[in-house]
GROMACS .gro file of C-alpha atoms in nm:
model
  349
    1MET     CA    1  -1.023  -0.690   2.234
    2THR     CA    2  -1.244  -0.646   1.928
    3VAL     CA    3  -1.207  -0.486   1.587
    4TRP     CA    4  -1.341  -0.163   1.744
    5THR     CA    5  -1.069  -0.152   2.011
    6PRO     CA    6  -0.809   0.125   1.956
    7LEU     CA    7  -0.460   0.022   1.842
    8ARG     CA    8  -0.142   0.213   1.926
    9LEU     CA    9   0.157   0.208   1.690
   10ARG     CA   10   0.448   0.421   1.813
   11ASP     CA   11   0.289   0.755   1.913
   12VAL     CA   12  -0.018   0.717   1.691
   13THR     CA   13  -0.343   0.576   1.829
   14LEU     CA   14  -0.586   0.436   1.573
   15PRO     CA   15  -0.944   0.463   1.709
   16ASN     CA   16  -1.039   0.123   1.567
   17ARG     CA   17  -0.896  -0.158   1.352
   18VAL     CA   18  -1.116  -0.124   1.042
   19TRP     CA   19  -0.912   0.062   0.782
   20LEU     CA   20  -0.952   0.170   0.422
   21SER     CA   21  -0.728  -0.034   0.197
   22PRO     CA   22  -0.542   0.178  -0.061
   23MET     CA   23  -0.744   0.150  -0.381
   24CYS     CA   24  -0.603   0.331  -0.688
   25GLN     CA   25  -0.840   0.586  -0.840
   26TYR     CA   26  -0.625   0.679  -1.144
   27SER     CA   27  -0.765   1.030  -1.119
   28ALA     CA   28  -0.468   1.258  -1.047
   29ASP     CA   29  -0.420   1.562  -1.265
   30ALA     CA   30  -0.147   1.572  -1.529
   31GLY     CA   31   0.108   1.667  -1.264
   32GLY     CA   32   0.023   1.382  -1.025
   33THR     CA   33  -0.164   1.608  -0.779
   34PRO     CA   34  -0.486   1.509  -0.596
   35THR     CA   35  -0.805   1.643  -0.754
   36ASP     CA   36  -1.158   1.717  -0.632
   37TRP     CA   37  -1.237   1.351  -0.694
   38HIS     CA   38  -0.988   1.250  -0.425
   39LEU     CA   39  -1.128   1.502  -0.178
   40ALA     CA   40  -1.481   1.368  -0.223
   41HIS     CA   41  -1.374   1.002  -0.230
   42TYR     CA   42  -1.154   1.006   0.080
   43GLY     CA   43  -1.370   1.255   0.268
   44ALA     CA   44  -1.670   1.024   0.241
   45ARG     CA   45  -1.473   0.725   0.366
   46ALA     CA   46  -1.327   0.925   0.654
   47ALA     CA   47  -1.679   1.014   0.764
   48GLY     CA   48  -1.767   0.645   0.739
   49GLY     CA   49  -1.629   0.543   1.076
   50LEU     CA   50  -1.290   0.403   0.974
   51GLY     CA   51  -1.000   0.411   1.215
   52LEU     CA   52  -0.758   0.487   0.933
   53VAL     CA   53  -0.797   0.607   0.575
   54MET     CA   54  -0.501   0.503   0.362
   55VAL     CA   55  -0.462   0.707   0.046
   56GLU     CA   56  -0.396   0.503  -0.265
   57CYS     CA   57  -0.053   0.404  -0.393
   58THR     CA   58   0.138   0.729  -0.446
   59ALA     CA   59   0.452   0.728  -0.657
   60VAL     CA   60   0.788   0.844  -0.527
   61ALA     CA   61   0.913   0.950  -0.873
   62PRO     CA   62   0.769   0.998  -1.225
   63ASP     CA   63   0.913   0.671  -1.358
   64MET     CA   64   0.788   0.476  -1.057
   65ARG     CA   65   0.421   0.539  -1.137
   66THR     CA   66   0.206   0.264  -1.279
   67THR     CA   67   0.011   0.510  -1.495
   68ALA     CA   68   0.025   0.876  -1.588
   69ARG     CA   69  -0.282   0.930  -1.366
   70ASP     CA   70  -0.118   0.807  -1.044
   71LEU     CA   71  -0.074   1.036  -0.747
   72GLY     CA   72   0.281   1.149  -0.670
   73LEU     CA   73   0.473   1.294  -0.377
   74TRP     CA   74   0.793   1.424  -0.533
   75ASN     CA   75   0.723   1.799  -0.571
   76GLU     CA   76   0.572   2.097  -0.390
   77GLN     CA   77   0.252   2.113  -0.595
   78GLN     CA   78   0.171   1.753  -0.509
   79LEU     CA   79   0.261   1.817  -0.144
   80ALA     CA   80   0.011   2.103  -0.128
   81GLY     CA   81  -0.262   1.878  -0.270
   82HIS     CA   82  -0.186   1.607  -0.016
   83ARG     CA   83  -0.205   1.860   0.269
   84ARG     CA   84  -0.562   1.938   0.164
   85LEU     CA   85  -0.639   1.568   0.144
   86VAL     CA   86  -0.505   1.514   0.497
   87GLU     CA   87  -0.725   1.797   0.625
   88VAL     CA   88  -1.035   1.637   0.473
   89ILE     CA   89  -0.957   1.295   0.622
   90GLU     CA   90  -0.893   1.440   0.967
   91ALA     CA   91  -1.213   1.647   0.949
   92GLY     CA   92  -1.402   1.322   0.889
   93GLY     CA   93  -1.255   1.169   1.204
   94SER     CA   94  -1.005   0.921   1.063
   95VAL     CA   95  -0.628   0.898   1.088
   96PRO     CA   96  -0.470   0.994   0.753
   97ALA     CA   97  -0.218   0.752   0.599
   98VAL     CA   98  -0.059   0.713   0.259
   99GLN     CA   99   0.086   0.419   0.069
  100LEU     CA  100   0.403   0.494  -0.128
  101GLY     CA  101   0.464   0.302  -0.449
  102VAL     CA  102   0.776   0.207  -0.643
  103ALA     CA  103   0.626   0.026  -0.940
  104GLY     CA  104   0.931  -0.134  -1.100
  105ARG     CA  105   0.846  -0.337  -1.408
  106LYS     CA  106   0.470  -0.294  -1.354
  107SER     CA  107   0.504   0.063  -1.476
  108SER     CA  108   0.403   0.281  -1.771
  109HIS     CA  109   0.074   0.114  -1.856
  110GLY     CA  110  -0.278   0.235  -1.927
  111VAL     CA  111  -0.551   0.301  -1.675
  112PRO     CA  112  -0.795   0.010  -1.631
  113TRP     CA  113  -1.080   0.159  -1.832
  114ASP     CA  114  -0.881   0.270  -2.139
  115ASN     CA  115  -0.786   0.041  -2.429
  116ALA     CA  116  -0.627  -0.276  -2.292
  117GLY     CA  117  -0.597  -0.126  -1.945
  118THR     CA  118  -0.327  -0.243  -1.711
  119ARG     CA  119  -0.189  -0.489  -1.967
  120ASN     CA  120  -0.148  -0.208  -2.221
  121ALA     CA  121   0.207  -0.071  -2.233
  122ILE     CA  122   0.236   0.304  -2.295
  123ALA     CA  123   0.543   0.386  -2.503
  124PRO     CA  124   0.761   0.687  -2.419
  125GLU     CA  125   0.656   0.862  -2.739
  126ASP     CA  126   0.294   0.833  -2.621
  127GLY     CA  127   0.360   0.970  -2.272
  128GLY     CA  128   0.506   0.661  -2.110
  129TRP     CA  129   0.857   0.597  -1.978
  130GLN     CA  130   1.125   0.330  -1.943
  131PRO     CA  131   1.054   0.100  -1.647
  132LEU     CA  132   1.330  -0.008  -1.409
  133ALA     CA  133   1.351  -0.348  -1.240
  134PRO     CA  134   1.598  -0.586  -1.075
  135SER     CA  135   1.621  -0.782  -1.402
  136ALA     CA  136   1.526  -0.706  -1.762
  137ALA     CA  137   1.223  -0.938  -1.764
  138PRO     CA  138   0.887  -0.784  -1.863
  139PHE     CA  139   0.553  -0.838  -1.693
  140ALA     CA  140   0.300  -0.981  -1.939
  141GLY     CA  141   0.268  -0.740  -2.235
  142LEU     CA  142   0.426  -0.443  -2.063
  143ALA     CA  143   0.754  -0.286  -2.177
  144ALA     CA  144   1.076  -0.470  -2.099
  145PRO     CA  145   1.237  -0.295  -1.802
  146ARG     CA  146   1.598  -0.185  -1.785
  147GLU     CA  147   1.802  -0.371  -1.525
  148MET     CA  148   1.881  -0.136  -1.238
  149THR     CA  149   2.237  -0.020  -1.181
  150SER     CA  150   2.387   0.080  -0.847
  151ALA     CA  151   2.333   0.442  -0.950
  152ASP     CA  152   1.965   0.367  -1.013
  153GLY     CA  153   1.945   0.209  -0.670
  154THR     CA  154   2.095   0.515  -0.505
  155ARG     CA  155   1.844   0.736  -0.682
  156VAL     CA  156   1.550   0.517  -0.575
  157LEU     CA  157   1.665   0.537  -0.214
  158GLU     CA  158   1.685   0.917  -0.241
  159ASP     CA  159   1.335   0.922  -0.391
  160LEU     CA  160   1.202   0.718  -0.099
  161ASP     CA  161   1.365   0.943   0.159
  162ARG     CA  162   1.220   1.253  -0.009
  163ALA     CA  163   0.873   1.103  -0.041
  164ALA     CA  164   0.872   1.004   0.326
  165ARG     CA  165   0.967   1.359   0.425
  166ASN     CA  166   0.697   1.499   0.198
  167ALA     CA  167   0.440   1.261   0.348
  168HIS     CA  168   0.533   1.386   0.694
  169HIS     CA  169   0.512   1.751   0.587
  170ALA     CA  170   0.172   1.682   0.431
  171GLY     CA  171   0.051   1.567   0.774
  172TYR     CA  172   0.013   1.193   0.719
  173ARG     CA  173   0.044   1.003   1.046
  174LEU     CA  174   0.114   0.653   0.912
  175LEU     CA  175   0.320   0.552   0.609
  176GLU     CA  176   0.300   0.228   0.414
  177LEU     CA  177   0.537   0.102   0.147
  178HIS     CA  178   0.373  -0.109  -0.122
  179GLY     CA  179   0.607  -0.406  -0.116
  180ALA     CA  180   0.372  -0.663  -0.268
  181ASN     CA  181   0.173  -0.735  -0.586
  182GLY     CA  182   0.479  -0.740  -0.810
  183TYR     CA  183   0.613  -0.393  -0.733
  184LEU     CA  184   0.988  -0.324  -0.712
  185PHE     CA  185   1.029  -0.437  -0.348
  186HIS     CA  186   0.855  -0.767  -0.431
  187GLU     CA  187   1.050  -0.805  -0.756
  188PHE     CA  188   1.380  -0.793  -0.568
  189LEU     CA  189   1.262  -1.050  -0.313
  190SER     CA  190   1.132  -1.314  -0.550
  191PRO     CA  191   1.360  -1.555  -0.739
  192LEU     CA  192   1.103  -1.549  -1.019
  193THR     CA  193   1.186  -1.187  -1.103
  194ASN     CA  194   1.530  -1.129  -0.950
  195ARG     CA  195   1.787  -1.303  -1.171
  196ARG     CA  196   2.083  -1.093  -1.066
  197THR     CA  197   2.426  -1.239  -0.993
  198ASP     CA  198   2.564  -0.941  -0.798
  199ASP     CA  199   2.515  -0.850  -0.430
  200TRP     CA  200   2.143  -0.787  -0.492
  201GLY     CA  201   2.071  -1.137  -0.623
  202GLY     CA  202   2.117  -1.500  -0.525
  203ASP     CA  203   1.981  -1.652  -0.206
  204LEU     CA  204   1.707  -1.496   0.004
  205GLN     CA  205   1.949  -1.302   0.224
  206ALA     CA  206   2.103  -1.141  -0.084
  207ARG     CA  207   1.768  -1.070  -0.249
  208MET     CA  208   1.657  -0.897   0.073
  209ARG     CA  209   1.947  -0.648   0.069
  210PHE     CA  210   1.795  -0.378  -0.150
  211PRO     CA  211   1.441  -0.409  -0.005
  212LEU     CA  212   1.588  -0.357   0.342
  213GLU     CA  213   1.778  -0.054   0.210
  214MET     CA  214   1.444   0.078   0.082
  215VAL     CA  215   1.296   0.045   0.430
  216ARG     CA  216   1.594   0.216   0.591
  217ALA     CA  217   1.564   0.504   0.341
  218LEU     CA  218   1.198   0.548   0.433
  219ARG     CA  219   1.269   0.528   0.803
  220SER     CA  220   1.541   0.794   0.768
  221GLY     CA  221   1.292   1.037   0.617
  222TRP     CA  222   0.998   0.944   0.840
  223PRO     CA  223   0.979   1.065   1.203
  224ALA     CA  224   1.062   0.819   1.478
  225ASP     CA  225   0.725   0.878   1.649
  226LYS     CA  226   0.522   0.778   1.342
  227PRO     CA  227   0.459   0.415   1.238
  228LEU     CA  228   0.593   0.258   0.920
  229VAL     CA  229   0.404  -0.033   0.759
  230VAL     CA  230   0.503  -0.257   0.467
  231ARG     CA  231   0.251  -0.433   0.245
  232LEU     CA  232   0.418  -0.772   0.208
  233PRO     CA  233   0.335  -1.077  -0.005
  234ALA     CA  234   0.255  -1.377   0.211
  235GLU     CA  235   0.378  -1.599  -0.075
  236ASP     CA  236   0.403  -1.602  -0.455
  237LEU     CA  237   0.139  -1.875  -0.505
  238LEU     CA  238   0.362  -2.033  -0.770
  239ALA     CA  239   0.620  -2.312  -0.767
  240GLY     CA  240   0.973  -2.177  -0.743
  241GLY     CA  241   0.855  -1.848  -0.594
  242LEU     CA  242   0.854  -1.705  -0.245
  243THR     CA  243   0.710  -1.930   0.026
  244THR     CA  244   0.557  -1.842   0.359
  245ALA     CA  245   0.876  -1.969   0.523
  246ASP     CA  246   1.074  -1.717   0.317
  247MET     CA  247   0.837  -1.434   0.397
  248THR     CA  248   0.833  -1.485   0.772
  249VAL     CA  249   1.213  -1.443   0.759
  250VAL     CA  250   1.162  -1.120   0.562
  251ALA     CA  251   0.898  -1.001   0.809
  252ALA     CA  252   1.132  -1.052   1.104
  253ALA     CA  253   1.407  -0.858   0.924
  254LEU     CA  254   1.165  -0.576   0.852
  255GLY     CA  255   1.071  -0.558   1.219
  256SER     CA  256   1.439  -0.524   1.308
  257SER     CA  257   1.472  -0.243   1.050
  258GLY     CA  258   1.205  -0.017   1.197
  259VAL     CA  259   0.883  -0.154   1.045
  260ASP     CA  260   0.592  -0.147   1.290
  261MET     CA  261   0.337  -0.363   1.109
  262ILE     CA  262   0.310  -0.603   0.816
  263ASP     CA  263   0.011  -0.566   0.582
  264LEU     CA  264  -0.035  -0.903   0.414
  265SER     CA  265  -0.119  -0.953   0.049
  266SER     CA  266  -0.045  -1.244  -0.186
  267GLY     CA  267   0.030  -1.330  -0.548
  268ALA     CA  268   0.019  -1.090  -0.846
  269LEU     CA  269   0.394  -1.106  -0.912
  270VAL     CA  270   0.353  -1.282  -1.247
  271PRO     CA  271   0.044  -1.342  -1.462
  272GLU     CA  272   0.072  -1.720  -1.408
  273ALA     CA  273   0.028  -1.695  -1.033
  274GLY     CA  274  -0.306  -1.803  -0.894
  275ARG     CA  275  -0.539  -1.564  -0.718
  276LEU     CA  276  -0.699  -1.622  -0.379
  277THR     CA  277  -1.059  -1.506  -0.369
  278GLU     CA  278  -1.220  -1.644  -0.053
  279PRO     CA  279  -1.295  -1.394   0.225
  280LEU     CA  280  -1.008  -1.333   0.469
  281HIS     CA  281  -0.767  -1.520   0.242
  282ASN     CA  282  -0.473  -1.298   0.339
  283ALA     CA  283  -0.578  -1.272   0.704
  284ARG     CA  284  -0.552  -1.650   0.737
  285TYR     CA  285  -0.174  -1.615   0.705
  286GLY     CA  286  -0.178  -1.384   1.007
  287PRO     CA  287  -0.102  -1.630   1.290
  288LEU     CA  288   0.203  -1.758   1.102
  289PHE     CA  289   0.340  -1.407   1.046
  290ARG     CA  290   0.277  -1.306   1.404
  291THR     CA  291   0.558  -1.546   1.494
  292ALA     CA  292   0.796  -1.295   1.330
  293GLY     CA  293   0.724  -1.059   1.620
  294VAL     CA  294   0.555  -0.784   1.419
  295PRO     CA  295   0.185  -0.684   1.437
  296VAL     CA  296  -0.009  -0.800   1.131
  297ALA     CA  297  -0.286  -0.647   0.921
  298ALA     CA  298  -0.443  -0.790   0.607
  299SER     CA  299  -0.689  -0.716   0.330
  300GLY     CA  300  -0.868  -0.956   0.098
  301ALA     CA  301  -1.241  -0.994   0.021
  302VAL     CA  302  -1.363  -0.861   0.355
  303CYS     CA  303  -1.724  -0.779   0.273
  304GLU     CA  304  -1.948  -0.900   0.557
  305ALA     CA  305  -1.971  -0.782   0.917
  306HIS     CA  306  -1.891  -1.128   1.054
  307HIS     CA  307  -1.557  -1.122   0.869
  308LEU     CA  308  -1.438  -0.850   1.106
  309ASP     CA  309  -1.511  -1.060   1.414
  310GLU     CA  310  -1.347  -1.364   1.255
  311ALA     CA  311  -1.032  -1.168   1.173
  312VAL     CA  312  -0.963  -0.968   1.492
  313PRO     CA  313  -0.805  -1.074   1.720
  314GLU     CA  314  -0.777  -1.442   1.622
  315LEU     CA  315  -0.603  -1.391   1.285
  316VAL     CA  316  -0.471  -1.035   1.261
  317ASP     CA  317  -0.446  -0.708   1.452
  318ALA     CA  318  -0.628  -0.492   1.193
  319VAL     CA  319  -0.833  -0.537   0.876
  320LEU     CA  320  -0.809  -0.334   0.556
  321VAL     CA  321  -1.130  -0.319   0.353
  322GLY     CA  322  -1.125  -0.230  -0.015
  323ARG     CA  323  -1.403  -0.314  -0.259
  324ALA     CA  324  -1.678  -0.317   0.001
  325LEU     CA  325  -1.589   0.045   0.085
  326LEU     CA  326  -1.583   0.139  -0.283
  327ARG     CA  327  -1.940   0.015  -0.305
  328ASP     CA  328  -2.048   0.179   0.020
  329PRO     CA  329  -1.839   0.442   0.202
  330TYR     CA  330  -2.049   0.385   0.515
  331TRP     CA  331  -2.000   0.008   0.524
  332ALA     CA  332  -1.812   0.022   0.855
  333LEU     CA  333  -2.086   0.231   1.016
  334ARG     CA  334  -2.350  -0.016   0.900
  335THR     CA  335  -2.159  -0.303   1.059
  336ARG     CA  336  -2.119  -0.117   1.388
  337GLY     CA  337  -2.469   0.023   1.438
  338THR     CA  338  -2.658   0.350   1.409
  339GLU     CA  339  -2.518   0.500   1.730
  340SER     CA  340  -2.177   0.535   1.564
  341TRP     CA  341  -2.291   0.751   1.270
  342PRO     CA  342  -2.189   1.120   1.245
  343ARG     CA  343  -2.429   1.343   1.434
  344GLN     CA  344  -2.506   1.526   1.112
  345TYR     CA  345  -2.674   1.207   0.989
  346HIS     CA  346  -2.867   1.109   1.302
  347ARG     CA  347  -3.196   1.235   1.161
  348ALA     CA  348  -3.173   0.953   0.905
  349PHE     CA  349  -3.253   0.710   1.188
   0.00000   0.00000   0.00000
């Protein structure tokens, strides 16, 4: 087996194991619908030889966006835009996937290139909104979130179910929940951000309750023949936070709840957490998480051809590439060789 060997998850066969990592473009229109930028961006990467193109983090509700320029999947206009996006990805030869986001306290901030960017809170009177989170503890300089009630939880689960159904109707063939990097799923799991004393807080088993409900809500709205993936933190990289021992327990529970693959990330829950920067830093957790009985993918500074061979199959089952594919949409083709390029480009060689 190599990184170019097909991978089957449920009834979906991925032609290879080099996938586009979801990288936010902050370029949706005012209604959260994909624009021409998205068609060009994802179309180019689909033609670039990737087994799967995962569309950036797409919000399940208006107040679960990170910014006002995030994609959404909660209404018919957005659904129509995503159908067009799926068509472009399939025309390029890749399997279309989408990552759904529930931002929690990392919500209602500016886009990276405006003002103070992602550390700049946008107030409701300026077009922002009130964030929701497990506990009323803000992230850095962002607005203090309101602690979620049981009614809020019910609504979030309904939002997830609806978004999963919309993703299916749009034609996506794989669905990922962003459960890492300090989003709501991660916030519930970590003792650093979940300070609740009710059934959703306490020890790890209690902190897992609502995240597992989130997964079940997605699975109820997502067809049984299509795979569900969760982007999961490998650890919090901070004393008192989630450990790899904690997260392998979570991974096993996710597998029992209908999750078909874990996509490993790390850190980013709180500003004080360290950041891993060496190539394959998340993939190196892979062998540990494979013991949970779920296939494992990972992203993280994959930028050289030899990284692919180092990662698959020894560390993980698939590799998600981000920044390298922002710099060069044909990075995967360059690593594989000229015979793999689209026939329309053969004259270039």
